[in-house]
Short mmCIF file of C-alpha atoms in Angstrom, two decimals:
data_model
loop_
_atom_site.label_atom_id
_atom_site.label_comp_id
_atom_site.label_asym_id
_atom_site.label_seq_id
_atom_site.Cartn_x
_atom_site.Cartn_y
_atom_site.Cartn_z
CA MET A 1 61.59 114.82 39.34
CA SER A 2 62.70 118.43 39.11
CA LEU A 3 63.44 120.98 41.80
CA PRO A 4 63.86 124.73 41.41
CA THR A 5 67.33 126.18 41.66
CA GLY A 6 68.12 127.33 45.15
CA CYS A 7 66.57 126.46 48.43
CA LEU A 8 63.42 124.37 48.62
CA GLU A 9 61.55 123.80 51.84
CA ALA A 10 59.22 120.86 51.98
CA LEU A 11 57.00 119.67 54.77
CA CYS A 12 57.13 115.93 55.24
CA SER A 13 53.71 114.35 55.70
CA ARG A 14 54.61 112.64 58.89
CA GLU A 15 57.13 116.24 64.77
CA GLU A 16 59.43 118.82 63.58
CA GLU A 17 62.95 118.00 64.59
CA GLU A 18 65.80 120.45 64.91
CA GLU A 19 68.93 118.88 63.85
CA GLU A 20 71.93 117.34 64.17
CA GLU A 21 86.49 118.96 59.95
CA ASP A 22 103.28 129.19 56.65
CA ASP A 23 103.86 126.54 59.47
CA SER A 24 105.17 129.18 61.86
CA GLN A 25 101.69 130.66 62.05
CA ARG A 26 99.96 127.42 62.91
CA SER A 27 98.18 127.32 66.26
CA PRO A 28 99.42 125.06 69.04
CA ARG A 29 98.45 121.42 68.85
CA PRO A 30 95.28 120.43 70.71
CA ILE A 31 95.52 119.49 74.34
CA THR A 32 94.64 115.88 75.01
CA PHE A 33 94.03 113.87 78.13
CA THR A 34 94.29 110.14 78.65
CA LEU A 35 92.19 108.36 81.20
CA GLY A 36 94.26 105.76 82.99
CA SER A 37 93.21 102.14 83.34
CA GLU A 38 92.91 102.63 87.09
CA VAL A 39 89.81 104.77 86.55
CA LEU A 40 87.96 102.67 84.00
CA GLY A 41 87.84 98.91 83.90
CA LEU A 42 87.66 96.75 80.80
CA SER A 43 84.24 95.61 79.68
CA PRO A 44 83.77 91.83 79.72
CA GLU A 45 82.43 90.67 76.36
CA SER A 46 79.89 88.50 78.16
CA GLU A 47 77.98 91.62 79.21
CA PHE A 48 76.87 92.13 75.62
CA GLN A 49 76.61 88.51 74.49
CA SER A 50 73.93 87.25 76.87
CA PRO A 51 70.44 86.66 75.38
CA ASP A 52 68.86 89.56 77.28
CA ALA A 53 71.46 91.92 75.78
CA GLU A 54 69.99 91.36 72.31
CA VAL A 55 66.57 92.95 72.95
CA TYR A 56 67.41 96.31 71.35
CA MET A 57 69.07 94.59 68.41
CA HIS A 58 65.92 92.53 67.72
CA PHE A 59 63.67 95.54 68.34
CA LEU A 60 65.37 97.68 65.70
CA ARG A 61 65.54 94.79 63.26
CA SER A 62 61.77 94.46 63.53
CA HIS A 63 61.11 98.16 62.78
CA CYS A 64 61.74 99.94 59.51
CA CYS A 65 63.11 103.43 58.96
CA TYR A 66 59.66 104.74 58.05
CA ASP A 67 58.55 103.97 61.62
CA ALA A 68 61.02 106.55 62.93
CA VAL A 69 59.98 109.31 60.51
CA PRO A 70 58.08 112.03 62.44
CA THR A 71 54.52 112.94 61.52
CA SER A 72 55.65 116.41 60.54
CA CYS A 73 59.14 117.70 59.84
CA LYS A 74 61.07 120.33 57.93
CA LEU A 75 63.32 119.29 55.08
CA VAL A 76 65.61 121.74 53.31
CA VAL A 77 67.10 120.83 49.93
CA PHE A 78 69.81 122.81 48.09
CA ASP A 79 70.55 122.84 44.41
CA ILE A 80 74.32 122.63 43.90
CA SER A 81 74.18 125.88 41.87
CA LEU A 82 73.30 127.82 45.05
CA GLU A 83 75.95 130.15 46.52
CA ILE A 84 77.71 128.74 49.57
CA LYS A 85 76.97 131.76 51.79
CA LYS A 86 73.26 131.61 51.07
CA ALA A 87 73.23 127.89 51.79
CA PHE A 88 74.79 128.17 55.24
CA VAL A 89 72.69 131.18 56.22
CA SER A 90 69.65 129.16 55.18
CA LEU A 91 70.72 126.24 57.39
CA VAL A 92 70.81 128.58 60.38
CA ALA A 93 67.55 130.31 59.49
CA ASN A 94 65.73 126.99 59.21
CA GLY A 95 67.29 125.44 62.31
CA VAL A 96 68.70 122.42 60.47
CA ARG A 97 72.23 121.07 60.40
CA ALA A 98 72.41 119.49 56.98
CA ALA A 99 70.66 119.45 53.62
CA PRO A 100 70.58 117.01 50.71
CA LEU A 101 72.16 118.35 47.51
CA TRP A 102 70.25 118.17 44.22
CA ASP A 103 71.93 118.23 40.81
CA SER A 104 69.48 119.65 38.28
CA LYS A 105 71.61 118.43 35.37
CA THR A 106 71.60 114.79 36.39
CA GLN A 107 68.24 115.01 38.16
CA ARG A 108 69.44 113.21 41.27
CA PHE A 109 70.68 113.76 44.81
CA VAL A 110 74.46 113.80 44.84
CA GLY A 111 75.46 114.45 48.46
CA MET A 112 74.87 116.36 51.66
CA LEU A 113 75.89 119.87 52.70
CA THR A 114 76.73 119.86 56.40
CA ILE A 115 78.37 121.98 59.05
CA THR A 116 81.54 120.00 58.38
CA ASP A 117 81.70 121.64 54.94
CA PHE A 118 81.49 125.09 56.54
CA ILE A 119 84.27 124.18 58.97
CA ASN A 120 86.45 122.85 56.16
CA ILE A 121 85.91 126.02 54.13
CA LEU A 122 86.87 128.28 57.03
CA HIS A 123 89.86 126.11 57.92
CA ARG A 124 91.08 125.96 54.33
CA TYR A 125 90.75 129.61 53.36
CA TYR A 126 90.83 131.75 56.51
CA ARG A 127 94.61 132.11 56.47
CA SER A 128 95.10 131.51 52.77
CA PRO A 129 97.43 134.11 51.18
CA LEU A 130 95.85 133.55 47.76
CA VAL A 131 92.11 133.47 48.37
CA GLN A 132 90.12 135.86 50.56
CA ILE A 133 87.28 134.38 52.59
CA TYR A 134 84.78 136.82 51.08
CA GLU A 135 85.64 135.42 47.64
CA VAL A 136 84.89 131.90 48.74
CA GLU A 137 81.44 132.77 50.03
CA GLU A 138 80.46 133.71 46.48
CA HIS A 139 81.35 130.25 45.22
CA LYS A 140 78.59 127.88 44.33
CA ILE A 141 78.18 124.60 46.16
CA GLU A 142 79.27 122.66 43.09
CA THR A 143 82.50 124.72 42.90
CA TRP A 144 83.35 123.88 46.51
CA ARG A 145 82.65 120.19 45.91
CA GLU A 146 84.96 120.17 42.90
CA VAL A 147 87.75 121.96 44.76
CA TYR A 148 87.47 120.00 48.00
CA LEU A 149 86.69 116.54 46.66
CA GLN A 150 88.99 116.93 43.62
CA GLY A 151 87.21 114.32 41.60
CA SER A 152 86.98 111.77 44.42
CA PHE A 153 83.21 111.99 44.59
CA LYS A 154 81.78 109.29 46.81
CA PRO A 155 78.25 108.05 46.23
CA LEU A 156 75.62 109.44 48.57
CA VAL A 157 75.01 107.11 51.52
CA TYR A 158 71.26 106.71 51.97
CA ILE A 159 68.68 104.18 53.06
CA SER A 160 65.25 103.04 51.96
CA PRO A 161 62.21 103.65 54.22
CA SER A 162 61.56 99.89 54.19
CA ASP A 163 65.06 99.04 55.47
CA SER A 164 65.37 98.23 59.16
CA LEU A 165 66.48 100.71 61.80
CA PHE A 166 69.21 98.22 62.63
CA ASP A 167 70.59 98.77 59.13
CA ALA A 168 70.33 102.54 59.68
CA VAL A 169 72.39 102.34 62.88
CA TYR A 170 74.98 100.24 61.09
CA SER A 171 75.21 102.69 58.17
CA LEU A 172 75.52 105.74 60.41
CA ILE A 173 78.32 104.25 62.50
CA LYS A 174 80.07 102.29 59.75
CA HIS A 175 80.34 105.31 57.43
CA LYS A 176 81.03 107.70 60.34
CA ILE A 177 78.23 110.02 59.27
CA HIS A 178 75.70 111.85 61.42
CA ARG A 179 72.88 112.18 58.91
CA LEU A 180 71.35 109.46 56.77
CA PRO A 181 68.82 110.46 54.08
CA VAL A 182 65.76 108.22 53.83
CA ILE A 183 65.03 108.09 50.09
CA GLU A 184 61.92 106.58 48.57
CA PRO A 185 63.25 104.22 45.87
CA VAL A 186 60.49 104.72 43.29
CA SER A 187 60.09 108.50 43.29
CA GLY A 188 63.62 109.29 44.47
CA ASN A 189 62.25 111.77 47.00
CA VAL A 190 63.99 112.37 50.34
CA LEU A 191 61.45 111.69 53.09
CA HIS A 192 63.57 112.48 56.13
CA ILE A 193 67.12 112.72 57.47
CA LEU A 194 67.72 110.04 60.09
CA THR A 195 70.16 110.79 62.90
CA HIS A 196 71.60 108.98 65.92
CA LYS A 197 69.46 111.24 68.11
CA ARG A 198 66.25 110.36 66.29
CA ILE A 199 66.91 106.62 66.52
CA LEU A 200 67.80 106.76 70.22
CA LYS A 201 64.66 108.80 70.87
CA PHE A 202 62.59 106.17 69.04
CA LEU A 203 64.30 103.42 71.03
CA HIS A 204 63.88 105.30 74.31
CA ILE A 205 60.15 105.90 73.79
CA PHE A 206 58.98 102.66 72.22
CA GLY A 207 61.64 100.43 73.73
CA SER A 208 60.12 101.03 77.16
CA THR A 209 57.67 98.24 76.38
CA ILE A 210 60.41 95.61 76.20
CA PRO A 211 62.60 94.14 78.96
CA LYS A 212 65.77 96.09 79.66
CA PRO A 213 69.08 94.23 79.40
CA ARG A 214 70.90 93.74 82.66
CA PHE A 215 74.01 95.57 81.50
CA LEU A 216 72.14 98.89 81.71
CA LYS A 217 72.52 98.63 85.48
CA LYS A 218 76.29 98.49 85.08
CA THR A 219 78.32 101.69 85.41
CA VAL A 220 80.15 103.56 82.68
CA GLN A 221 83.33 102.50 84.42
CA GLU A 222 82.41 98.81 84.26
CA LEU A 223 81.19 98.83 80.66
CA CYS A 224 83.84 101.19 79.29
CA ILE A 225 81.40 102.63 76.75
CA GLY A 226 82.81 105.81 75.24
CA THR A 227 86.12 107.42 74.35
CA PHE A 228 88.53 107.64 77.24
CA ARG A 229 91.99 107.89 75.73
CA ASP A 230 93.50 110.82 73.89
CA VAL A 231 90.39 112.95 74.36
CA ALA A 232 90.79 116.28 72.60
CA VAL A 233 89.82 119.43 74.48
CA VAL A 234 90.31 123.13 73.84
CA SER A 235 91.32 125.91 76.22
CA GLU A 236 88.76 128.66 76.74
CA THR A 237 91.48 131.19 75.88
CA ALA A 238 92.37 129.53 72.56
CA PRO A 239 91.23 131.20 69.33
CA ILE A 240 88.30 129.76 67.41
CA TYR A 241 90.67 128.81 64.60
CA THR A 242 92.40 126.36 66.95
CA ALA A 243 89.07 124.64 67.57
CA LEU A 244 88.54 124.41 63.79
CA GLU A 245 91.95 122.79 63.41
CA ILE A 246 91.05 120.16 65.98
CA PHE A 247 87.68 119.49 64.32
CA VAL A 248 89.42 118.91 60.99
CA ASP A 249 92.49 117.01 62.22
CA ARG A 250 90.78 114.83 64.80
CA ARG A 251 87.38 114.44 63.09
CA VAL A 252 85.54 115.03 66.37
CA SER A 253 82.17 116.72 66.65
CA ALA A 254 82.58 118.57 69.97
CA LEU A 255 85.33 119.77 72.27
CA PRO A 256 85.16 120.09 76.06
CA VAL A 257 86.29 123.61 76.93
CA ILE A 258 88.66 123.82 79.89
CA ASN A 259 89.87 126.66 82.08
CA ASN A 260 93.44 127.32 83.21
CA ALA A 261 93.03 124.73 85.96
CA GLY A 262 92.04 122.08 83.40
CA GLN A 263 88.41 121.86 84.54
CA VAL A 264 85.50 121.55 82.12
CA VAL A 265 83.63 124.87 81.85
CA GLY A 266 81.84 124.47 78.54
CA LEU A 267 81.43 122.59 75.28
CA TYR A 268 82.22 123.92 71.81
CA SER A 269 80.59 121.85 69.10
CA ARG A 270 80.52 121.84 65.32
CA PHE A 271 77.03 123.31 65.48
CA ASP A 272 78.40 126.38 67.27
CA VAL A 273 80.55 127.09 64.22
CA ILE A 274 77.56 127.52 61.91
CA HIS A 275 76.43 130.48 63.99
CA LEU A 276 79.50 132.34 62.77
CA ALA A 277 77.68 132.50 59.45
CA ALA A 278 74.51 133.87 61.00
CA GLN A 279 76.42 136.49 62.99
CA LYS A 280 78.76 137.23 60.05
CA THR A 281 81.74 136.93 62.36
CA TYR A 282 83.68 134.31 60.42
CA ASN A 283 86.17 136.96 59.28
CA ASN A 284 87.51 137.03 62.83
CA LEU A 285 88.43 133.54 63.95
CA ASP A 286 91.04 134.87 66.36
CA ILE A 287 88.50 135.61 69.08
CA SER A 288 88.69 133.21 72.02
CA VAL A 289 86.48 130.20 72.46
CA ARG A 290 85.23 131.75 75.71
CA GLU A 291 84.13 134.89 73.85
CA ALA A 292 82.48 132.85 71.10
CA LEU A 293 80.45 130.90 73.64
CA ARG A 294 79.46 134.14 75.34
CA GLN A 295 78.23 135.58 72.03
CA ARG A 296 75.89 132.71 71.30
CA THR A 297 72.44 134.13 70.70
CA VAL A 298 70.80 131.08 72.21
CA CYS A 299 71.88 128.46 74.70
CA LEU A 300 72.50 125.38 72.65
CA GLU A 301 73.63 122.13 74.17
CA GLY A 302 75.66 123.69 76.94
CA VAL A 303 77.83 121.17 78.73
CA LEU A 304 76.25 118.12 80.29
CA THR A 305 78.38 115.70 82.22
CA CYS A 306 78.36 112.22 83.64
CA TYR A 307 80.55 110.37 86.10
CA PRO A 308 82.29 106.97 85.91
CA HIS A 309 80.14 105.60 88.76
CA GLU A 310 76.81 106.38 87.04
CA THR A 311 74.84 103.58 85.41
CA MET A 312 74.46 103.27 81.66
CA GLU A 313 70.70 103.56 82.11
CA ASP A 314 71.06 106.94 83.82
CA VAL A 315 73.41 108.17 81.11
CA ILE A 316 71.00 107.18 78.32
CA ASP A 317 68.05 108.74 80.14
CA ARG A 318 69.95 112.03 80.52
CA ILE A 319 70.98 112.15 76.86
CA ALA A 320 67.44 111.36 75.71
CA LYS A 321 65.83 113.86 78.10
CA GLU A 322 68.20 116.72 77.28
CA GLN A 323 68.29 115.84 73.57
CA VAL A 324 72.06 116.22 73.31
CA HIS A 325 74.55 114.27 71.26
CA ARG A 326 77.04 113.49 73.99
CA LEU A 327 77.99 113.74 77.66
CA VAL A 328 81.42 114.75 78.94
CA LEU A 329 82.76 112.22 81.42
CA VAL A 330 84.34 114.06 84.35
CA ASP A 331 85.74 113.16 87.75
CA GLU A 332 84.62 114.70 91.04
CA ASN A 333 86.83 117.76 90.37
CA ARG A 334 85.32 118.29 86.89
CA TYR A 335 88.48 117.27 85.08
CA PRO A 336 87.71 115.72 81.66
CA ARG A 337 88.02 111.95 81.56
CA GLY A 338 86.20 111.03 78.37
CA ILE A 339 83.24 111.46 76.04
CA VAL A 340 80.15 109.25 75.86
CA SER A 341 78.46 109.85 72.52
CA LEU A 342 75.35 108.61 70.76
CA SER A 343 77.54 106.51 68.46
CA ASP A 344 79.11 104.79 71.48
CA ILE A 345 75.70 104.09 72.98
CA LEU A 346 74.06 102.75 69.82
CA GLN A 347 77.11 100.60 69.10
CA ALA A 348 76.83 99.04 72.57
CA LEU A 349 73.03 98.68 72.63
CA VAL A 350 72.45 97.49 69.07
CA LEU A 351 75.55 96.37 67.19
CA THR A 352 77.81 94.80 69.83
CA PRO A 353 75.18 92.17 70.79
CA ALA A 354 75.09 91.25 67.07
CA GLY A 355 78.85 90.73 67.08
CA ILE A 356 79.46 93.85 64.95
CA ASP A 357 82.03 96.51 65.79
CA ALA A 358 81.21 99.26 63.28
CA LEU A 359 82.93 101.93 65.35
CA ASN A 360 86.38 100.49 64.74
CA SER A 361 85.87 98.81 61.36
#
């Protein structure tokens, strides 16, 4: 198999899906909030160990990854000899969040280029006294991989189209990745990039034919599904660079944006960062988060919230309907109390009933 150098767009043969880290000058540490035990209870293990709680686990074990591949989709592949700037501009132009990387020399896929790479590049070089950011953008992808990974190349995590969707959920959460290439073992071709969102959508649509477990009627407070302690947020007046620092240091994918009163007024995600490339504004990361959100050319996820008293079923329905990756848990005064993400939900629905805790392994 050979691919031309540069960017290759391929149409899969199966619904197009738009997807998807001098000390005196360092920005202040991120603000964090801890949700006290008086607000959220502890989830009894029995909620997820009853027979009816295993329906989603069995459902995904009985369906393979190919079942979740859309009838038509866009797939962008980059050769590692492509310049970094062109690669990220291409991600934006094609409305995708990641692309498999092809090594023409070895004739194989060697990794993924994601928004995390763009964030790491900006974070590493924006305030570097030795390297200017405009120099970095001329680097090739392979140069960045050599500099950043420094020889510690990890094998590409992928899955076969015949493997179960249960295995896909496990791989996504276990390896703490957001995109899982589905690679045909004989030809070596990438068929699709599986995501948490795609799997939940599949489960939400086709899982409606199976009985719902009783724990879906329980509240977020009762089940304690999500992250509720040490939740990182960013002030709307903080510079973008501070948000990048938090993304890198805390390995989170989105930050609730708070005002001076501490109330949630927005959400700044990793995907917002990629638009700095499209707008060519990554040379000024000192603008405020509020200004960056105002400059967005399109309304992306926005900020969607949920409350501790809402049922898990309502939370899942809202995430599936709005096609977002997470909900911000707030109290009645819109103060941040946690994050309920797709990883939290799939862990609870699919892996916990199987006795697997991939989130904390």
